[in-house]
Amino acid sequence: MCGITGYVGSRRDAGSLVLEGIKNLEYRGYDSWGIAWKVGESMEVRKDIGKISHLDPAAFGSSSSLAIAHTRWATHGGVTRENAHPHLSCDGTIAVIHNGIVENYQELRDELLNKGHRFLSETDTEVVAHLVEEKMKQTPDFGAAFRKACLRCEGRNAFLALHTQSQTMVAARTGSPLIVGVGSDGYFIASDSPAFLAHTRTVQYIDDGEMAVTDGRSILFYDIATGEERTKREIEITWITEQAEKGNYAHFMLKEIMDQKKSVARAVNQDEEQIRTIAKAIKNAKGTILTACGTAHKACMAAEYFFSVIADKHVNVISAGEFKLYNHFLIPDTLVIVVSQSGETADVLEAMRIAKAKGSKVLAIVNVQSSTIAREADFSLPINAGQERAVASTKALTGQLAILLLIVYALAGKLQEGKKLLLETASAINDLLNPRYVERLQHLAEILKNKENLYIIGRSWNYPMALESAIKIQEVSYIHAEGFAGGELKHGPIALIETGTPCIVLAGNDEATPDILSNATQLKARGAFLIGLAPERNEIFDEWIRVPDVGAAQAIVNIIPIQVLAYFLAVQRGKDPDMPRNLAKSVTVK
Ligand code: F6R
């Protein structure tokens, strides 16, 4: 989940280049940061705990042409300055940054301690710097020694290292993403392209089991296991990659919520032939399984209702973290649909690889087009949300819901009807997100901000949206929130309701409406403070937040006021909604 970036070439501002780059990867982790750059024949290192956003790139690494930078999401070792990357070899010529977990690090560390290496941190990463140093005693070539060190490391990892004496940068990928940016004056290597997009759109992918070695003038790729050289194509990034800017917004989260005025329509704008082909593949498949994590998993759960209600089709939804337990149901005729904003989530990637190993076909619905999932899937549909920087997923979710609904309408033989509904929904969202509406939600946040518990109920596709509402509120405001299926209340959760307990009721104007209103009445009878999110006012609601009536697309509009509410709850409680504690945007560890 950590962010990695590096540069080697003829420019003399490598330190500032990588610092600027790593700021664009801070969504991958923000426990601590660090940078190493070569000055003359020696190495300079700066690192600290906390966020990197406030640092001035200009203050770093003048007259350097080799530098690496890291932003950390802690796995091994607490959040301390000592544990921040980069980690150095004893002689100070090798610096290593890392994303992943070296699972056998304890054994390696003991071995290296016995050989006299000194460790300054508790991390698994530091063993790699010492291991390479040790390997260089027999194999003085940095790249070759690094390859040998990688062969000893177990786990899913991405390493980036520099060696001052040979002016070389080496990257190795054994499970976590790495991408090369080919500049006119050198090479960038990073865990994601936003680290260098300001400088180049020409990329080369390092695939799993491969490494890259560059001195800034040329780059060579190798198979880590065999040492054989690999040839790589240069690819131009042509998809939407506008560098996310906050503009006039205080936070990316609010900006990305507002982006939904346009992003839902972009998600709907898919190649119709491809959507029909996918619908046909679902029709012919012997079983369709949707899998994802977190918010994207809630999109899949909502889609399960879309498939049932609109296309009369049963599909299965499995949380990606549990997918392997179901692998024996997979056959070559199974279609697996994976949904992911980042396209790098470890559990989703694993699910996809399990499915492919069984011969099943995989459709990926992904936002980041350069991601591993988008590249490895048999078919891929872009969410077209534009870069999502805030940790809490907002516009990617509504895009995922729109695409899944479009596929379902195509499966029902009503693609044009679905497209019309979705474009009307996109336009309704544009109208909805007006300043008065946002103020209304800001006011509601004032009422709720000191509550300890908040419950959300829904039925049908609003049930997964109740679960998603809870995620959104929990992760940015740290208020305890839980979502329930309306029908489940009286089987346990209703015991939690006391006078004044805030409960949000997600409703539409469909066959589930009378039942969810009846569940709301049961809550009201126990003293709940009811907030209705519904197209129509109802006398039982203490507060009513109007949402447009968009039929089968209701899940898409109902989640948007919750996103705004969660945002204001965070801000009013003094929390940073863009970088909630303990979380990272791209979950590349299991
Ligand atoms: C919550 C959130 C996470 C992600 C989950 C999957 O707001 O963003 O729950 O949805 O980590 O990530 P992706 O979609 O990148 O696979």
Coordinates of C-alpha atoms and ligand atoms in Angstrom, one line a residue:
M1 CA 0.0 0.0 0.0
C2 CA 3.0 2.2 0.3
G3 CA 3.9 4.7 -2.4
I4 CA 7.2 4.4 -4.2
T5 CA 8.9 6.5 -6.8
G6 CA 12.4 7.1 -8.1
Y7 CA 14.3 8.9 -10.9
V8 CA 17.7 8.5 -12.6
G9 CA 18.8 10.6 -15.6
S10 CA 20.5 13.7 -16.7
R11 CA 18.4 16.2 -14.7
R12 CA 20.0 17.7 -11.7
D13 CA 16.9 18.1 -9.6
A14 CA 16.2 14.4 -8.9
G15 CA 15.3 15.1 -5.3
S16 CA 12.6 17.6 -6.0
L17 CA 11.3 15.5 -8.9
V18 CA 10.7 12.4 -6.7
L19 CA 9.3 14.5 -3.9
E20 CA 6.8 16.1 -6.2
G21 CA 6.0 12.6 -7.5
I22 CA 5.5 11.0 -4.1
K23 CA 3.0 13.7 -3.1
N24 CA 0.8 12.3 -5.9
L25 CA 1.1 8.9 -4.3
E26 CA 0.4 9.9 -0.8
Y27 CA -3.1 8.3 -1.0
R28 CA -1.2 5.0 -0.8
G29 CA -0.1 5.6 2.8
Y30 CA 0.7 8.6 5.0
D31 CA 2.1 7.2 8.2
S32 CA 5.6 8.5 7.3
W33 CA 7.7 9.6 4.4
G34 CA 11.3 9.5 3.3
I35 CA 13.7 10.4 0.5
A36 CA 17.3 9.4 -0.4
W37 CA 19.3 11.2 -3.1
K38 CA 22.8 11.0 -4.3
V39 CA 25.0 14.1 -4.0
G40 CA 28.5 13.8 -5.3
E41 CA 29.6 10.3 -4.3
S42 CA 27.5 10.1 -1.1
M43 CA 23.9 9.7 -0.1
E44 CA 21.6 12.1 1.7
V45 CA 18.6 10.9 3.5
R46 CA 15.6 12.7 5.0
K47 CA 12.6 11.0 6.6
D48 CA 10.0 11.7 9.2
I49 CA 6.6 10.6 10.5
G50 CA 3.4 12.2 9.3
K51 CA 2.3 13.5 6.0
I52 CA 4.5 14.7 3.2
S53 CA 2.0 17.3 1.7
H54 CA 3.6 20.3 3.5
L55 CA 7.1 19.8 2.3
D56 CA 8.6 22.1 -0.3
P57 CA 10.1 20.0 -3.2
A58 CA 12.5 22.9 -4.1
A59 CA 14.3 22.3 -0.8
F60 CA 15.4 18.8 -1.8
G61 CA 18.2 17.3 -3.8
S62 CA 19.6 20.1 -5.9
S63 CA 22.5 18.8 -8.1
S64 CA 21.3 15.3 -7.8
S65 CA 20.4 13.0 -10.7
L66 CA 19.5 9.9 -8.7
A67 CA 16.8 9.8 -6.0
I68 CA 14.1 7.6 -4.5
A69 CA 11.1 8.6 -2.3
H70 CA 8.6 6.7 -0.2
T71 CA 5.3 7.2 1.6
R72 CA 4.5 4.6 4.1
W73 CA 1.5 2.6 5.4
A74 CA 3.1 0.7 8.3
T75 CA 3.0 -3.1 8.3
H76 CA 6.2 -4.2 10.2
G77 CA 7.3 -1.9 12.9
G78 CA 5.5 1.1 14.4
V79 CA 5.1 4.5 12.9
T80 CA 8.5 6.0 13.9
R81 CA 11.2 8.0 12.1
E82 CA 13.5 5.0 12.3
N83 CA 11.0 2.8 10.6
A84 CA 10.3 5.2 7.8
H85 CA 11.9 4.2 4.5
P86 CA 14.5 4.4 2.8
H87 CA 16.6 1.9 4.7
L88 CA 20.4 1.8 4.1
S89 CA 23.1 -0.8 3.9
C90 CA 25.8 -0.7 6.6
D91 CA 28.2 1.1 4.2
G92 CA 25.5 3.7 3.2
T93 CA 25.8 3.1 -0.5
I94 CA 22.5 1.2 -1.0
A95 CA 19.0 2.7 -0.2
V96 CA 15.9 0.6 -0.4
I97 CA 12.2 1.5 -0.4
H98 CA 9.5 -1.1 -0.4
N99 CA 5.8 -1.9 -0.8
G100 CA 4.7 -5.3 0.6
I101 CA 5.8 -7.7 3.2
V102 CA 9.0 -9.8 3.2
E103 CA 7.4 -12.8 4.9
N104 CA 10.7 -14.5 5.9
Y105 CA 12.3 -11.3 7.1
Q106 CA 13.0 -12.6 10.6
E107 CA 15.1 -15.5 9.3
L108 CA 17.0 -13.2 6.9
R109 CA 17.6 -10.7 9.7
D110 CA 19.0 -13.3 12.0
E111 CA 21.3 -14.6 9.3
L112 CA 22.5 -11.0 8.5
L113 CA 23.0 -10.2 12.2
N114 CA 25.2 -13.2 12.5
K115 CA 27.3 -11.9 9.6
G116 CA 27.8 -8.6 11.5
H117 CA 25.1 -6.3 9.8
R118 CA 23.7 -3.6 12.0
F119 CA 20.0 -2.8 11.9
L120 CA 18.5 0.5 12.8
S121 CA 14.8 -0.2 12.4
E122 CA 12.2 -2.9 13.1
T123 CA 11.1 -3.2 9.5
D124 CA 11.2 -6.1 7.1
T125 CA 12.5 -3.7 4.4
E126 CA 15.8 -3.1 6.1
V127 CA 16.9 -6.7 5.6
V128 CA 16.8 -6.2 1.8
A129 CA 19.4 -3.3 1.9
H130 CA 21.7 -5.5 4.0
L131 CA 21.0 -8.6 1.9
V132 CA 22.0 -6.8 -1.3
E133 CA 25.1 -5.5 0.4
E134 CA 26.0 -9.1 1.4
K135 CA 25.3 -10.4 -2.1
M136 CA 27.6 -7.7 -3.6
K137 CA 30.5 -9.2 -1.7
Q138 CA 30.4 -12.1 -4.2
T139 CA 28.6 -10.4 -7.1
P140 CA 29.7 -6.8 -7.3
D141 CA 27.2 -5.9 -10.0
F142 CA 24.4 -4.1 -8.2
G143 CA 21.6 -5.4 -10.5
A144 CA 22.8 -9.0 -10.3
A145 CA 23.2 -8.8 -6.6
F146 CA 19.8 -7.3 -6.2
R147 CA 18.3 -10.2 -8.2
K148 CA 20.0 -12.7 -6.0
A149 CA 18.6 -10.9 -2.9
C150 CA 15.1 -11.0 -4.4
L151 CA 15.3 -14.7 -4.8
R152 CA 15.7 -15.0 -1.1
C153 CA 12.6 -12.8 -0.2
E154 CA 9.2 -14.4 0.2
G155 CA 5.9 -12.6 -0.1
R156 CA 4.2 -10.1 -2.4
N157 CA 6.6 -7.2 -2.9
A158 CA 7.8 -4.2 -4.9
F159 CA 11.3 -2.9 -4.2
L160 CA 13.1 0.2 -5.5
A161 CA 16.7 0.7 -4.7
L162 CA 19.6 3.0 -5.6
H163 CA 23.3 2.4 -5.4
T164 CA 25.4 5.5 -5.3
Q165 CA 28.7 4.0 -6.6
S166 CA 27.3 2.6 -9.8
Q167 CA 24.7 5.5 -10.2
T168 CA 22.1 2.7 -10.7
M169 CA 18.4 2.3 -9.8
V170 CA 16.9 -1.1 -9.6
A171 CA 13.2 -2.1 -9.3
A172 CA 11.8 -5.6 -8.6
R173 CA 8.2 -6.7 -8.6
T174 CA 7.0 -9.9 -7.0
G175 CA 3.3 -9.1 -6.5
S176 CA 3.0 -5.3 -5.9
P177 CA 2.7 -2.9 -8.8
L178 CA 5.6 -1.0 -10.5
I179 CA 5.6 1.1 -13.6
V180 CA 8.4 2.7 -15.6
G181 CA 8.0 6.2 -17.0
V182 CA 10.3 6.8 -20.0
G183 CA 11.3 10.5 -19.9
S184 CA 13.3 12.4 -22.5
D185 CA 16.1 12.8 -20.0
G186 CA 15.9 9.8 -17.8
Y187 CA 13.7 7.1 -16.2
F188 CA 11.1 7.2 -13.5
I189 CA 9.9 4.1 -11.7
A190 CA 6.9 4.3 -9.4
S191 CA 4.1 2.2 -7.9
D192 CA 1.6 4.3 -10.0
S193 CA 1.8 6.6 -13.0
P194 CA 0.6 9.9 -11.3
A195 CA 4.1 10.0 -9.7
F196 CA 5.6 11.0 -13.1
L197 CA 2.7 11.9 -15.4
A198 CA 3.7 15.6 -15.3
H199 CA 6.9 14.5 -17.1
T200 CA 6.0 11.7 -19.4
R201 CA 3.1 9.6 -20.7
T202 CA 5.3 6.9 -22.1
V203 CA 5.4 3.8 -19.9
Q204 CA 6.7 0.3 -19.6
Y205 CA 5.1 -2.2 -17.2
I206 CA 7.2 -4.3 -14.9
D207 CA 5.2 -7.6 -14.6
D208 CA 5.2 -9.9 -11.7
G209 CA 8.5 -11.8 -11.4
E210 CA 10.5 -9.1 -13.3
M211 CA 13.0 -6.5 -12.4
A212 CA 14.4 -3.4 -14.2
V213 CA 17.9 -1.9 -14.0
T214 CA 18.7 1.6 -15.2
D215 CA 21.6 4.1 -15.0
G216 CA 19.4 6.8 -16.6
R217 CA 20.7 6.3 -20.1
S218 CA 19.0 3.0 -20.8
I219 CA 16.9 0.4 -19.0
L220 CA 17.1 -3.4 -19.0
F221 CA 14.4 -5.8 -17.9
Y222 CA 15.0 -9.3 -16.5
D223 CA 13.2 -12.3 -15.3
I224 CA 14.0 -12.5 -11.6
A225 CA 13.9 -16.3 -11.4
T226 CA 16.1 -17.0 -14.5
G227 CA 18.0 -13.8 -15.0
E228 CA 17.0 -13.8 -18.7
E229 CA 16.6 -10.5 -20.3
R230 CA 13.0 -9.5 -21.2
T231 CA 12.0 -7.1 -24.0
K232 CA 9.3 -4.5 -23.2
R233 CA 7.0 -2.4 -25.3
E234 CA 6.7 1.3 -24.7
I235 CA 3.0 2.3 -24.2
E236 CA 1.5 5.7 -24.5
I237 CA -1.0 6.5 -21.8
T238 CA -4.0 7.8 -23.8
W239 CA -6.8 7.5 -21.2
I240 CA -8.1 10.3 -18.9
T241 CA -5.3 11.0 -16.5
E242 CA -6.0 14.6 -15.5
Q243 CA -3.8 15.3 -12.5
A244 CA -6.2 15.6 -9.6
E245 CA -6.3 19.1 -8.3
K246 CA -8.5 20.3 -5.4
G247 CA -9.3 23.6 -7.2
N248 CA -11.4 25.7 -4.9
Y249 CA -12.4 22.8 -2.7
A250 CA -11.0 22.4 0.7
H251 CA -10.6 18.6 0.3
F252 CA -10.4 16.1 -2.5
M253 CA -13.3 14.2 -1.1
L254 CA -15.7 17.1 -1.6
K255 CA -14.3 17.8 -5.0
E256 CA -14.7 14.1 -6.0
I257 CA -18.3 14.1 -4.7
M258 CA -19.0 17.2 -6.9
D259 CA -17.3 15.5 -9.9
Q260 CA -20.3 13.2 -9.9
K261 CA -22.2 15.9 -11.8
K262 CA -20.2 14.7 -14.8
S263 CA -18.6 11.4 -14.0
V264 CA -21.8 9.3 -14.0
A265 CA -22.5 10.3 -17.5
R266 CA -18.9 9.4 -18.5
A267 CA -19.3 6.0 -16.9
V268 CA -22.4 5.4 -19.0
N269 CA -20.6 6.4 -22.2
Q270 CA -19.4 2.8 -23.0
D271 CA -18.9 1.1 -26.3
E272 CA -22.4 -0.3 -26.9
E273 CA -21.2 -3.3 -28.9
Q274 CA -18.9 -4.3 -26.0
I275 CA -21.7 -4.0 -23.5
R276 CA -23.9 -6.3 -25.7
T277 CA -21.0 -8.8 -26.0
I278 CA -20.6 -8.8 -22.2
A279 CA -24.4 -9.3 -21.7
K280 CA -24.2 -12.2 -24.1
A281 CA -21.2 -13.7 -22.2
I282 CA -23.3 -13.5 -19.0
K283 CA -26.3 -15.1 -20.8
N284 CA -24.1 -18.0 -22.0
A285 CA -22.0 -18.4 -18.9
K286 CA -22.6 -21.3 -16.6
G287 CA -22.6 -19.0 -13.5
T288 CA -21.6 -15.4 -13.1
I289 CA -19.8 -14.3 -10.0
L290 CA -19.1 -10.7 -9.0
T291 CA -16.3 -10.0 -6.6
A292 CA -14.7 -6.9 -5.1
C293 CA -13.7 -5.4 -1.7
G294 CA -15.2 -2.6 0.5
T295 CA -17.2 0.0 -1.4
A296 CA -16.8 -1.8 -4.7
H297 CA -18.2 -4.9 -3.1
K298 CA -21.3 -2.9 -2.1
A299 CA -21.7 -2.0 -5.8
C300 CA -21.6 -5.7 -6.6
M301 CA -24.2 -6.4 -3.9
A302 CA -26.5 -3.7 -5.4
A303 CA -25.9 -5.3 -8.9
E304 CA -27.2 -8.6 -7.6
Y305 CA -30.5 -6.9 -7.1
F306 CA -30.3 -5.3 -10.5
F307 CA -29.7 -8.7 -12.2
S308 CA -32.6 -10.3 -10.3
V309 CA -35.2 -7.5 -10.6
I310 CA -34.4 -6.2 -14.1
A311 CA -33.0 -9.1 -16.0
D312 CA -34.4 -12.1 -14.1
K313 CA -31.0 -13.5 -13.6
H314 CA -29.3 -15.0 -10.6
V315 CA -25.7 -14.1 -10.0
N316 CA -23.4 -14.7 -7.0
V317 CA -21.5 -12.0 -5.1
I318 CA -18.4 -13.0 -3.1
S319 CA -16.3 -10.7 -1.1
A320 CA -12.9 -10.9 -2.8
G321 CA -11.1 -11.8 0.5
E322 CA -13.3 -14.9 0.7
F323 CA -13.1 -15.8 -3.0
K324 CA -10.7 -18.7 -2.8
L325 CA -13.0 -20.7 -0.5
Y326 CA -15.4 -20.9 -3.5
N327 CA -12.7 -21.8 -6.1
H328 CA -14.0 -25.3 -6.6
F329 CA -17.2 -23.9 -8.2
L330 CA -15.2 -22.3 -11.0
I331 CA -15.2 -23.9 -14.4
P332 CA -14.1 -22.6 -17.8
D333 CA -17.7 -21.6 -18.5
T334 CA -17.9 -19.4 -15.4
L335 CA -17.8 -15.6 -15.9
V336 CA -16.1 -13.7 -13.1
I337 CA -16.7 -9.9 -12.9
V338 CA -14.2 -8.1 -10.7
V339 CA -14.8 -4.5 -9.7
S340 CA -12.1 -2.2 -8.4
Q341 CA -11.3 1.5 -8.4
S342 CA -7.5 1.1 -8.1
G343 CA -7.2 -2.1 -10.0
E344 CA -4.5 -3.1 -7.5
T345 CA -6.4 -4.5 -4.5
A346 CA -4.5 -7.6 -3.4
D347 CA -7.6 -9.7 -2.6
V348 CA -9.3 -8.8 -5.9
L349 CA -6.1 -9.5 -7.8
E350 CA -5.8 -12.9 -6.1
A351 CA -9.5 -13.7 -6.9
M352 CA -8.9 -12.8 -10.6
R353 CA -5.9 -15.0 -10.8
I354 CA -7.6 -17.9 -9.1
A355 CA -10.5 -17.6 -11.7
K356 CA -8.0 -17.4 -14.6
A357 CA -6.1 -20.4 -13.3
K358 CA -9.4 -22.3 -13.4
G359 CA -9.9 -21.2 -17.1
S360 CA -12.8 -18.9 -16.2
K361 CA -13.1 -15.6 -18.1
V362 CA -12.7 -12.4 -16.2
L363 CA -14.4 -9.0 -16.9
A364 CA -12.8 -6.1 -15.0
I365 CA -14.6 -2.9 -14.2
V366 CA -11.8 -0.7 -13.2
N367 CA -11.0 3.0 -12.9
V368 CA -7.2 3.0 -13.1
Q369 CA -6.5 1.8 -16.6
S370 CA -2.8 1.2 -16.1
S371 CA -3.5 -1.1 -13.2
T372 CA -2.6 -4.8 -13.0
I373 CA -6.3 -5.9 -12.9
A374 CA -7.2 -3.8 -16.0
R375 CA -4.2 -5.3 -17.9
E376 CA -4.6 -9.0 -16.8
A377 CA -8.4 -9.3 -17.2
D378 CA -9.9 -10.9 -20.4
F379 CA -12.1 -7.8 -20.9
S380 CA -12.0 -4.5 -19.2
L381 CA -14.5 -1.6 -18.9
P382 CA -13.2 1.8 -17.8
I383 CA -15.2 3.6 -15.0
N384 CA -14.0 6.9 -16.5
A385 CA -14.3 8.7 -13.1
G386 CA -10.9 10.4 -13.4
Q387 CA -8.3 10.2 -10.7
E388 CA -9.8 9.5 -7.2
R389 CA -7.5 10.9 -4.6
A390 CA -9.5 10.9 -1.4
V391 CA -9.2 7.6 0.4
A392 CA -13.0 7.3 0.6
S393 CA -14.4 6.1 -2.7
T394 CA -17.2 8.3 -4.0
K395 CA -17.3 8.9 -7.8
A396 CA -15.8 5.5 -8.6
L397 CA -18.7 3.8 -6.8
T398 CA -21.4 5.7 -8.7
G399 CA -19.6 4.9 -11.9
Q400 CA -19.4 1.2 -11.0
L401 CA -23.1 1.2 -10.2
A402 CA -23.9 2.9 -13.5
I403 CA -21.9 0.4 -15.6
L404 CA -23.3 -2.6 -13.8
L405 CA -26.9 -1.3 -14.3
L406 CA -26.1 -0.7 -18.0
I407 CA -24.9 -4.3 -18.4
V408 CA -28.0 -5.6 -16.7
Y409 CA -30.3 -3.5 -19.0
A410 CA -28.4 -4.9 -22.0
L411 CA -28.9 -8.4 -20.6
A412 CA -32.6 -7.7 -20.4
G413 CA -32.5 -6.6 -24.1
K414 CA -33.2 -3.0 -23.0
L415 CA -29.8 -1.3 -23.5
Q416 CA -31.3 1.9 -24.8
E417 CA -33.9 2.1 -22.0
G418 CA -31.1 1.6 -19.5
K419 CA -28.9 4.2 -21.1
K420 CA -31.7 6.8 -21.1
L421 CA -32.5 6.1 -17.4
L422 CA -28.8 6.5 -16.5
L423 CA -28.3 9.7 -18.5
E424 CA -31.4 11.1 -16.8
T425 CA -30.0 10.1 -13.5
A426 CA -26.7 11.8 -14.3
S427 CA -28.5 15.0 -15.1
A428 CA -30.6 14.7 -11.9
I429 CA -27.3 14.4 -9.9
N430 CA -26.1 17.5 -11.6
D431 CA -29.2 19.4 -10.4
L432 CA -29.1 17.8 -7.0
L433 CA -25.6 18.9 -6.0
N434 CA -26.5 22.6 -5.8
P435 CA -25.2 24.9 -3.0
R436 CA -28.5 24.9 -1.1
Y437 CA -28.7 21.1 -1.0
V438 CA -25.1 20.9 0.2
E439 CA -25.8 23.4 2.9
R440 CA -28.8 21.4 4.0
L441 CA -26.6 18.4 4.5
Q442 CA -24.0 20.5 6.3
H443 CA -26.7 21.6 8.7
L444 CA -27.7 17.9 9.2
A445 CA -24.1 17.1 10.0
E446 CA -24.3 19.8 12.7
I447 CA -27.2 17.9 14.3
L448 CA -25.5 14.6 14.1
K449 CA -21.8 15.4 14.7
N450 CA -21.8 14.5 18.4
K451 CA -23.8 11.3 18.2
E452 CA -22.0 8.1 19.2
N453 CA -24.0 5.8 17.0
L454 CA -25.8 6.1 13.7
Y455 CA -27.8 3.4 12.0
I456 CA -28.9 3.2 8.3
I457 CA -31.5 0.9 6.9
G458 CA -32.5 0.0 3.4
R459 CA -34.2 -2.8 1.4
S460 CA -33.5 -4.1 -2.1
W461 CA -30.6 -2.2 -3.7
N462 CA -30.8 0.3 -0.9
Y463 CA -29.7 -2.4 1.5
P464 CA -26.1 -2.5 0.1
M465 CA -26.3 1.3 0.0
A466 CA -27.1 1.2 3.8
L467 CA -23.9 -0.9 4.2
E468 CA -22.0 1.6 2.1
S469 CA -23.4 4.5 4.0
A470 CA -22.0 3.0 7.2
I471 CA -18.5 2.6 5.6
K472 CA -18.5 6.2 4.4
I473 CA -19.5 7.6 7.8
Q474 CA -17.2 5.3 9.8
E475 CA -14.1 5.8 7.7
V476 CA -14.0 9.6 7.6
S477 CA -15.8 10.8 10.7
Y478 CA -15.0 7.8 13.1
I479 CA -18.6 7.8 14.3
H480 CA -19.8 4.2 14.9
A481 CA -22.3 3.6 12.0
E482 CA -23.9 0.4 10.9
G483 CA -26.2 -0.5 8.0
F484 CA -29.0 -3.0 8.2
A485 CA -31.5 -4.6 5.9
G486 CA -34.8 -3.2 7.0
G487 CA -36.3 -6.6 7.4
E488 CA -33.5 -7.8 9.7
L489 CA -34.1 -5.1 12.4
K490 CA -36.6 -7.0 14.4
H491 CA -34.3 -10.0 14.5
G492 CA -31.7 -8.3 16.7
P493 CA -30.5 -4.7 15.9
I494 CA -33.7 -3.0 17.0
A495 CA -32.5 -3.6 20.6
L496 CA -29.9 -0.9 20.0
I497 CA -32.6 1.8 19.5
E498 CA -33.2 4.3 22.3
T499 CA -34.9 7.7 22.5
G500 CA -33.1 10.0 20.0
T501 CA -30.9 7.3 18.3
P502 CA -30.4 8.7 14.8
C503 CA -31.5 6.3 12.0
I504 CA -31.2 7.1 8.3
V505 CA -33.9 5.5 6.1
L506 CA -32.9 5.0 2.5
A507 CA -36.0 4.7 0.3
G508 CA -37.0 4.9 -3.3
N509 CA -40.3 4.8 -5.1
D510 CA -40.5 1.1 -5.8
E511 CA -41.9 -2.2 -4.5
A512 CA -39.6 -2.1 -1.4
T513 CA -40.9 1.3 -0.3
P514 CA -44.0 0.3 1.8
D515 CA -41.9 -2.3 3.6
I516 CA -39.0 0.1 4.4
L517 CA -41.4 2.7 5.6
S518 CA -43.0 0.1 7.9
N519 CA -39.5 -0.7 9.3
A520 CA -38.9 3.0 9.8
T521 CA -42.2 3.2 11.7
Q522 CA -41.0 0.4 14.0
L523 CA -37.8 2.4 14.7
K524 CA -39.9 5.5 15.3
A525 CA -42.0 3.7 17.8
R526 CA -38.8 3.0 19.9
G527 CA -37.9 6.7 19.9
A528 CA -35.5 6.8 16.9
F529 CA -34.7 10.2 15.4
L530 CA -35.6 9.4 11.7
I531 CA -33.8 11.0 8.8
G532 CA -35.5 10.0 5.6
L533 CA -33.7 10.0 2.3
A534 CA -36.5 9.5 -0.2
P535 CA -38.1 11.0 -3.2
E536 CA -41.2 11.8 -1.1
R537 CA -41.7 13.4 2.3
N538 CA -43.3 11.1 4.9
E539 CA -44.8 12.3 8.2
I540 CA -42.7 9.8 10.2
F541 CA -39.4 11.5 9.1
D542 CA -38.0 14.0 11.6
E543 CA -35.7 15.3 8.9
W544 CA -36.3 14.7 5.2
I545 CA -33.6 14.9 2.5
R546 CA -35.1 14.8 -0.9
V547 CA -33.6 12.6 -3.6
P548 CA -34.8 12.5 -7.2
D549 CA -37.0 9.5 -8.1
V550 CA -34.9 7.6 -10.6
G551 CA -36.5 4.1 -10.4
A552 CA -33.9 1.3 -10.8
A553 CA -31.1 3.8 -10.5
Q554 CA -32.1 4.9 -7.0
A555 CA -29.0 3.4 -5.4
I556 CA -26.9 5.8 -7.4
V557 CA -28.6 9.0 -6.2
N558 CA -29.3 7.8 -2.6
I559 CA -25.7 7.3 -1.8
I560 CA -24.7 10.9 -2.8
P561 CA -26.2 12.8 0.1
I562 CA -24.7 10.3 2.4
Q563 CA -21.2 11.0 0.9
V564 CA -21.8 14.7 1.5
L565 CA -23.1 14.1 5.0
A566 CA -20.0 11.9 5.8
Y567 CA -17.7 14.6 4.5
F568 CA -19.3 17.3 6.7
L569 CA -19.3 15.0 9.8
A570 CA -15.6 14.5 9.3
V571 CA -14.8 18.2 8.9
Q572 CA -17.1 19.3 11.8
R573 CA -15.4 16.7 14.0
G574 CA -12.0 18.1 13.0
K575 CA -10.9 15.1 11.0
D576 CA -9.1 15.0 7.7
P577 CA -11.6 13.4 5.3
D578 CA -9.0 12.8 2.6
M579 CA -6.6 10.8 4.7
P580 CA -8.5 9.0 7.4
R581 CA -6.5 7.3 10.1
N582 CA -5.1 3.8 9.5
L583 CA -6.4 3.6 5.9
A584 CA -4.8 3.9 2.5
K585 CA -6.3 4.2 -0.9
S586 CA -4.8 1.2 -2.6
V587 CA -4.8 -1.9 -0.5
T588 CA -2.0 -4.0 -2.0
V589 CA -1.4 -6.2 1.0
K590 CA -3.7 -9.1 2.0
Ligands
F6R1 C1 -14.0 2.9 1.1 C2 -13.1 2.4 0.1 C3 -12.6 1.0 0.1 C4 -12.4 0.4 -1.3 C5 -11.8 -0.9 -1.2 C6 -11.5 -1.5 -2.6 O1 -14.4 4.2 0.8 O2 -12.6 3.1 -0.8 O3 -13.5 0.2 0.8 O4 -13.6 0.4 -2.0 O5 -10.5 -0.9 -0.5 O6 -10.7 -0.7 -3.3 P1 -10.7 -0.8 -4.9 O7 -12.0 -0.4 -5.4 O8 -9.5 0.1 -5.3 O9 -10.4 -2.3 -5.2

